[in-house]
mmCIF file of C-alpha atoms in Angstrom:
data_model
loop_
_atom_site.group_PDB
_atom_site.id
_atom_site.type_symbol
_atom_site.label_atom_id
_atom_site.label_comp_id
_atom_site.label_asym_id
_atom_site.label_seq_id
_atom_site.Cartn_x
_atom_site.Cartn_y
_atom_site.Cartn_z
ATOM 1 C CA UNK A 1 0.000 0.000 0.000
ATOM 2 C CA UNK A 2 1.059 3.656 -1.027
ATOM 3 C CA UNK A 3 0.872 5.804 1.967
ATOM 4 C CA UNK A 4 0.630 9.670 1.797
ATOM 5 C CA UNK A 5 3.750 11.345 3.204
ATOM 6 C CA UNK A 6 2.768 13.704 6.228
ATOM 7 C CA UNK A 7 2.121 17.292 5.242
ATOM 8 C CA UNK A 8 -0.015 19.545 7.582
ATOM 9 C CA UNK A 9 0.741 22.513 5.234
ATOM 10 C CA UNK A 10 -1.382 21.220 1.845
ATOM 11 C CA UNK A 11 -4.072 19.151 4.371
ATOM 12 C CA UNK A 12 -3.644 21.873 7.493
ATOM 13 C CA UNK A 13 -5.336 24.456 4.512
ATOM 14 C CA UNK A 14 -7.814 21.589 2.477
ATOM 15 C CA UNK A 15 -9.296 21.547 6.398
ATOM 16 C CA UNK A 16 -9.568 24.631 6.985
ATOM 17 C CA UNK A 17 -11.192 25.714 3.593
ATOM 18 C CA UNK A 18 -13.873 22.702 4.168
ATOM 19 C CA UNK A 19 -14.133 24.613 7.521
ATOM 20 C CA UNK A 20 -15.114 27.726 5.375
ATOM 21 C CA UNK A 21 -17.333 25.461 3.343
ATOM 22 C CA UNK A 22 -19.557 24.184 6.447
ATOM 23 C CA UNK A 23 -19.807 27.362 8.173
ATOM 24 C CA UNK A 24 -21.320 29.081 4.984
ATOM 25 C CA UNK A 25 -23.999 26.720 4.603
ATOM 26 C CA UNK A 26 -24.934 27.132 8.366
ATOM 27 C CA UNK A 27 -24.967 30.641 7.424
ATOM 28 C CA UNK A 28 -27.433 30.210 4.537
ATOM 29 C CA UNK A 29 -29.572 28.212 6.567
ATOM 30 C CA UNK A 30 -29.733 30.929 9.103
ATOM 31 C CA UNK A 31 -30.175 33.608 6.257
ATOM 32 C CA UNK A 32 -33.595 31.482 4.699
ATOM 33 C CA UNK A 33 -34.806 30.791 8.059
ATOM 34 C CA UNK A 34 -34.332 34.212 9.237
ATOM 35 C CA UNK A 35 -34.933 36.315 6.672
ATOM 36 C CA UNK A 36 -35.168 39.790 9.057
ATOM 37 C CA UNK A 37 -31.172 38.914 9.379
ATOM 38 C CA UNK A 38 -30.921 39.247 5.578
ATOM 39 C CA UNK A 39 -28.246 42.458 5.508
ATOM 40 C CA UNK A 40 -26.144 40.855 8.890
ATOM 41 C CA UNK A 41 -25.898 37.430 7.537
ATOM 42 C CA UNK A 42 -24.991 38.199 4.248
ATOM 43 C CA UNK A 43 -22.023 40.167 5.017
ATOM 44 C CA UNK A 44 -21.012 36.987 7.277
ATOM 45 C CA UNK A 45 -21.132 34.789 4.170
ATOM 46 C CA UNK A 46 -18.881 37.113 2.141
ATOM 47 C CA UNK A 47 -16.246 37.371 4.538
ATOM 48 C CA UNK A 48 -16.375 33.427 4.671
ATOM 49 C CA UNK A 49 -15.970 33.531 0.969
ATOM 50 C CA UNK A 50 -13.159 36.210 1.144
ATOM 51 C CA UNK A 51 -11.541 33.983 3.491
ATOM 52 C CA UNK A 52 -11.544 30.903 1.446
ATOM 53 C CA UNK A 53 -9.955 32.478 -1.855
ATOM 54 C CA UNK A 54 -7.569 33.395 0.524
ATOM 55 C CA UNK A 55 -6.923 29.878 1.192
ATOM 56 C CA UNK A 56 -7.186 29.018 -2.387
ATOM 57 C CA UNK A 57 -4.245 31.500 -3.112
ATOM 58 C CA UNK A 58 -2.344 29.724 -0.290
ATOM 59 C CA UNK A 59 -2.961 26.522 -1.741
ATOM 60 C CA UNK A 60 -1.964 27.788 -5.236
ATOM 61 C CA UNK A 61 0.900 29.601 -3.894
ATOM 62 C CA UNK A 62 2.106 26.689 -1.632
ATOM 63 C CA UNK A 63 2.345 24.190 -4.767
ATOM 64 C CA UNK A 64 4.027 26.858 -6.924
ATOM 65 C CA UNK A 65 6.912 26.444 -3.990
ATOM 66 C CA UNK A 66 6.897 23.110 -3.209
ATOM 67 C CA UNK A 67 9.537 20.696 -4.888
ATOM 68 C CA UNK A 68 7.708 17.181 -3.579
ATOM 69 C CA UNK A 69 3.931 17.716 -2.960
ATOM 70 C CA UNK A 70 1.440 15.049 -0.976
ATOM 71 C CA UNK A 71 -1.113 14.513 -3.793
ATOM 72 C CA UNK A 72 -0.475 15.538 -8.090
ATOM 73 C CA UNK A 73 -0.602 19.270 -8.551
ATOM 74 C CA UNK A 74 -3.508 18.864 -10.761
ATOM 75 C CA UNK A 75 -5.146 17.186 -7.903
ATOM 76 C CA UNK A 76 -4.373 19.736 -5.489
ATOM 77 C CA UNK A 77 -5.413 22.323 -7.508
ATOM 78 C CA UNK A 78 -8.371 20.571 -8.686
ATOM 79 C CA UNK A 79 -9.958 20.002 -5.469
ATOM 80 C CA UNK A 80 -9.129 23.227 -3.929
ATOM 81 C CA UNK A 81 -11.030 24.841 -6.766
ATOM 82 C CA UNK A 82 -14.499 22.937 -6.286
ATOM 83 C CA UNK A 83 -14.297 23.351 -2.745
ATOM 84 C CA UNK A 84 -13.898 27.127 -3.633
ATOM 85 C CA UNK A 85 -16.528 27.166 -6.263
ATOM 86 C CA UNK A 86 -18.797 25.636 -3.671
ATOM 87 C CA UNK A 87 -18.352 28.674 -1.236
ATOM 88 C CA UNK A 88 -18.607 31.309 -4.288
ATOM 89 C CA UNK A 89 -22.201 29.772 -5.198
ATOM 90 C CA UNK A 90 -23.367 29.995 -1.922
ATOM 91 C CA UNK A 91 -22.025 33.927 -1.141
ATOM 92 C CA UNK A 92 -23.792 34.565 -4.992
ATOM 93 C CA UNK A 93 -27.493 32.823 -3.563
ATOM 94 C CA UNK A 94 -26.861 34.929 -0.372
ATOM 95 C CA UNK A 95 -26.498 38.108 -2.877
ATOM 96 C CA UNK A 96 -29.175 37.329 -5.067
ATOM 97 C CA UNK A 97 -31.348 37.023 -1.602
ATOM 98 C CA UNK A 98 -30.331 40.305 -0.749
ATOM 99 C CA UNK A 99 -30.986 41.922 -4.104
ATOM 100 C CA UNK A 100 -34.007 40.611 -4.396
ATOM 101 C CA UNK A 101 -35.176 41.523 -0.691
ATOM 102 C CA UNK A 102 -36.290 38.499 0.588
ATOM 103 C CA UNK A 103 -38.612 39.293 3.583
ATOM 104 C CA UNK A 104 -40.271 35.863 4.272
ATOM 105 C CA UNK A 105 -39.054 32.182 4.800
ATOM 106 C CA UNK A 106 -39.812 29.297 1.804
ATOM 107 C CA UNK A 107 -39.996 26.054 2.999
ATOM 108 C CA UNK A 108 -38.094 24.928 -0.483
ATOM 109 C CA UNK A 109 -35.504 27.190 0.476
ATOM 110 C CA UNK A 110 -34.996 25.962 3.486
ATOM 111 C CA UNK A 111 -35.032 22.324 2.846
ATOM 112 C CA UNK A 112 -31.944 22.777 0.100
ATOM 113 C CA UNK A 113 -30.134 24.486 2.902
ATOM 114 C CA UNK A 114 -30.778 21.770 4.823
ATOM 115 C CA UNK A 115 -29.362 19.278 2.342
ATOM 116 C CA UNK A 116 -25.936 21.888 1.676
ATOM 117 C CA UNK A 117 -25.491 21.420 5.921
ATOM 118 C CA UNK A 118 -25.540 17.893 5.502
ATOM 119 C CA UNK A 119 -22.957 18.054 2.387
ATOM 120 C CA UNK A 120 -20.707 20.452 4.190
ATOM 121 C CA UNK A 121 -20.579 18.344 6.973
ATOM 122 C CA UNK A 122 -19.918 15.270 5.024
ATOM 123 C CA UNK A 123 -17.331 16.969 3.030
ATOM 124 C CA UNK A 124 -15.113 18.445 6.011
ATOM 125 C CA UNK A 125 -15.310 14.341 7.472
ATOM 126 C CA UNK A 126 -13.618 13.167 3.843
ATOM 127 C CA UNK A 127 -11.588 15.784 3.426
ATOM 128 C CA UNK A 128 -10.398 14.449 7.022
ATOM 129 C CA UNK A 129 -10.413 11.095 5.741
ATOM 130 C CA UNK A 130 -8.517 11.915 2.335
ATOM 131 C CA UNK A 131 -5.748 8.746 3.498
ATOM 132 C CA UNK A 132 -8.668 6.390 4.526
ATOM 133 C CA UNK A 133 -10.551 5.374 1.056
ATOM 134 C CA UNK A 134 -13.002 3.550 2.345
ATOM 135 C CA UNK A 135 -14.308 6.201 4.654
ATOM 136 C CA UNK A 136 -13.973 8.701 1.636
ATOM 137 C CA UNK A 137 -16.182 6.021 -0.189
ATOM 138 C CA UNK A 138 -18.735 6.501 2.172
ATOM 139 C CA UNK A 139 -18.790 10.196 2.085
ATOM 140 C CA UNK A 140 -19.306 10.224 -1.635
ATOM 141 C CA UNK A 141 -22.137 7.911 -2.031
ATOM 142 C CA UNK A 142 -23.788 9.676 1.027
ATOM 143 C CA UNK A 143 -23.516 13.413 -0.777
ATOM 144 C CA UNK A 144 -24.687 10.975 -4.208
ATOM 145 C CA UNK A 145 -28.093 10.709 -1.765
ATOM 146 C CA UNK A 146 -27.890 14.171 -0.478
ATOM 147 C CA UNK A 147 -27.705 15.154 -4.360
ATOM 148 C CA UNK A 148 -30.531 13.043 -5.336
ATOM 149 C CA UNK A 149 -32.427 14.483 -2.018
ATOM 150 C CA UNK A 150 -31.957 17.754 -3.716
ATOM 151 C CA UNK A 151 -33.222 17.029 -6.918
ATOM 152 C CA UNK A 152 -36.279 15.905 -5.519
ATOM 153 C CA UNK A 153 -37.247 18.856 -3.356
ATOM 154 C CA UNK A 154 -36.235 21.643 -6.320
ATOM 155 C CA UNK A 155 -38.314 19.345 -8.984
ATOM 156 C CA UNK A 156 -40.843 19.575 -6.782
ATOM 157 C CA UNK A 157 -40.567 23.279 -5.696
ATOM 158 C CA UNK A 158 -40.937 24.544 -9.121
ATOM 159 C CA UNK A 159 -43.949 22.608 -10.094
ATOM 160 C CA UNK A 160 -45.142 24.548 -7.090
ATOM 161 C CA UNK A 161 -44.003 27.989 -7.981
ATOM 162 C CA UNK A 162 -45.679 27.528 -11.661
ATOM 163 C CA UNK A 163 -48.787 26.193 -10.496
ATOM 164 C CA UNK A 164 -51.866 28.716 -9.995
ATOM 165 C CA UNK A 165 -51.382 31.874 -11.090
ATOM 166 C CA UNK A 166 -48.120 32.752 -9.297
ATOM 167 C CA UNK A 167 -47.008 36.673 -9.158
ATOM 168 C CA UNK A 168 -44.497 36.741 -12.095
ATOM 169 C CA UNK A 169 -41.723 38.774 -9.939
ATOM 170 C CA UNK A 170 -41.688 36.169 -7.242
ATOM 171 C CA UNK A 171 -41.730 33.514 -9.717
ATOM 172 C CA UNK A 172 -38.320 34.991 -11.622
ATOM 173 C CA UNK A 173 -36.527 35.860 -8.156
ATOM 174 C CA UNK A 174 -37.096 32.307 -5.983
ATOM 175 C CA UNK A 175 -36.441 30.347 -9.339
ATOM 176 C CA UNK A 176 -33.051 31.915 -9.670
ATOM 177 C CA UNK A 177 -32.625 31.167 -5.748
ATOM 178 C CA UNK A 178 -33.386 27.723 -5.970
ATOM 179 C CA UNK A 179 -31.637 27.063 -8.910
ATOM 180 C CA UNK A 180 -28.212 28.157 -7.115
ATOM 181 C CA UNK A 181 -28.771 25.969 -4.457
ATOM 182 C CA UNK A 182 -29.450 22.797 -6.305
ATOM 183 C CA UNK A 183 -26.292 23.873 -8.227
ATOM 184 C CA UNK A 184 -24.299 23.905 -4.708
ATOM 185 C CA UNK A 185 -25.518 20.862 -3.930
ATOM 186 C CA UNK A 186 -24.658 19.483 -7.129
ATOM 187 C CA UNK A 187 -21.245 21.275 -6.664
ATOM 188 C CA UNK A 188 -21.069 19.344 -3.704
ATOM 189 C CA UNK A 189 -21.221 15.836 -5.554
ATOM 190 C CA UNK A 190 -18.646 17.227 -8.137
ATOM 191 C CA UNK A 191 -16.324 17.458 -4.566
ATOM 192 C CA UNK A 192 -17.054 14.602 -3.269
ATOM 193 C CA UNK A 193 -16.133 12.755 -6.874
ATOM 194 C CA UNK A 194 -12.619 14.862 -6.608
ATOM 195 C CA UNK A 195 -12.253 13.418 -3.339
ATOM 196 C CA UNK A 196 -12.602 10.079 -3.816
ATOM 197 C CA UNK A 197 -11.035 9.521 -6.778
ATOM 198 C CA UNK A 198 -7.703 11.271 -5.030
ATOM 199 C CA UNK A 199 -8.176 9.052 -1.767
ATOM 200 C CA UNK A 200 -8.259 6.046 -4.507
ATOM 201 C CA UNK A 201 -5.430 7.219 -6.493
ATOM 202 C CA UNK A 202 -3.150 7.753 -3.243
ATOM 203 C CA UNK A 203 -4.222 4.490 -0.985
#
């Protein structure tokens, strides 16, 4: 068996940018369920985004002066840059809810947020796990029913929103809403795919 040397830089920062990745979707949860918080929680989500490009660019930076790195480059820079992406979709659904002055809860809402908690927590356990496969195993085909979760609830949300004879405005700004958070949550898959096929290609 391959074993992955010991580096707490490169996994030190892929923890602490999953860290960034949980505590955003607890945010966005708390910014749907508490919509009177909009303008507070908002600004709390950007500064966890601005604080995981910053890891990003330490991640980027670090390989750029490493000689001997744990995992490929490619993969390194590969999974940094999904968890990343994951963060930036959430701080853009928390703009769009501010934009579009959200003043009341939807349960759809909600329930994705739910799901990205879930993810995020699942995620920050593998990324923990990156040297045990089969634990990474298990995170992945756990955010695969997390995803599939998802796709249930915003199928079903939008048949709602159509149905009746909806007020256009609030049809146009919760569609775009819950279409970025099914695309975190599918984001979230796309992670938890980088993850295990690295844990695979290192055990």
């Amino acid at each position: 068996m391959r074993f992955l040397p010991k580096d707490e830089g490169f996994f030190g920062l892929f923890d602490q940018l999953s860290a960034r990745l949980k505590s955003s979707a607890a945010l966005l949860k708390d910014l749907f369920s508490q919509p009177q918080r909009l303008e507070e929680l908002t600004k709390a989500i950007k500064a966890e985004e601005h604080a995981a490009d910053q890891l990003t660019y330490e991640i980027m930076q670090r390989i750029d002066r490493s000689f001997v790195t744990p995992l490929d480059r490619e993969d390194i820079h590969l999974l940094a840059n999904r968890l990343d992406n994951v963060v930036d979709l959430m701080d853009g659904t928390a703009r769009r809810a501010k934009m579009y002055h959200i003043d009341r809860q939807q349960a759809a809402a909600i329930a994705l947020t739910d799901v990205l908690v879930e993810c995020s927590a699942v995620l920050t356990a593998g990324v923990k796990d990156i040297r045990k496969p089969a634990e990474v195993h298990k995170a992945a085909r756990k955010v695969k029913e997390l995803e599939e979760k998802a796709d249930a609830i915003y199928s079903d949300a939008i048949e709602s929103l159509f149905s009746g004879k909806p007020d256009a405005l609030e049809v146009i700004k919760w569609k775009e809403i819950l279409d970025n958070l099914e695309h975190a949550v599918d984001e979230c898959e796309d992670v938890a795919n980088v993850l295990e096929s690295i844990s695979l290609k290192n055990s």
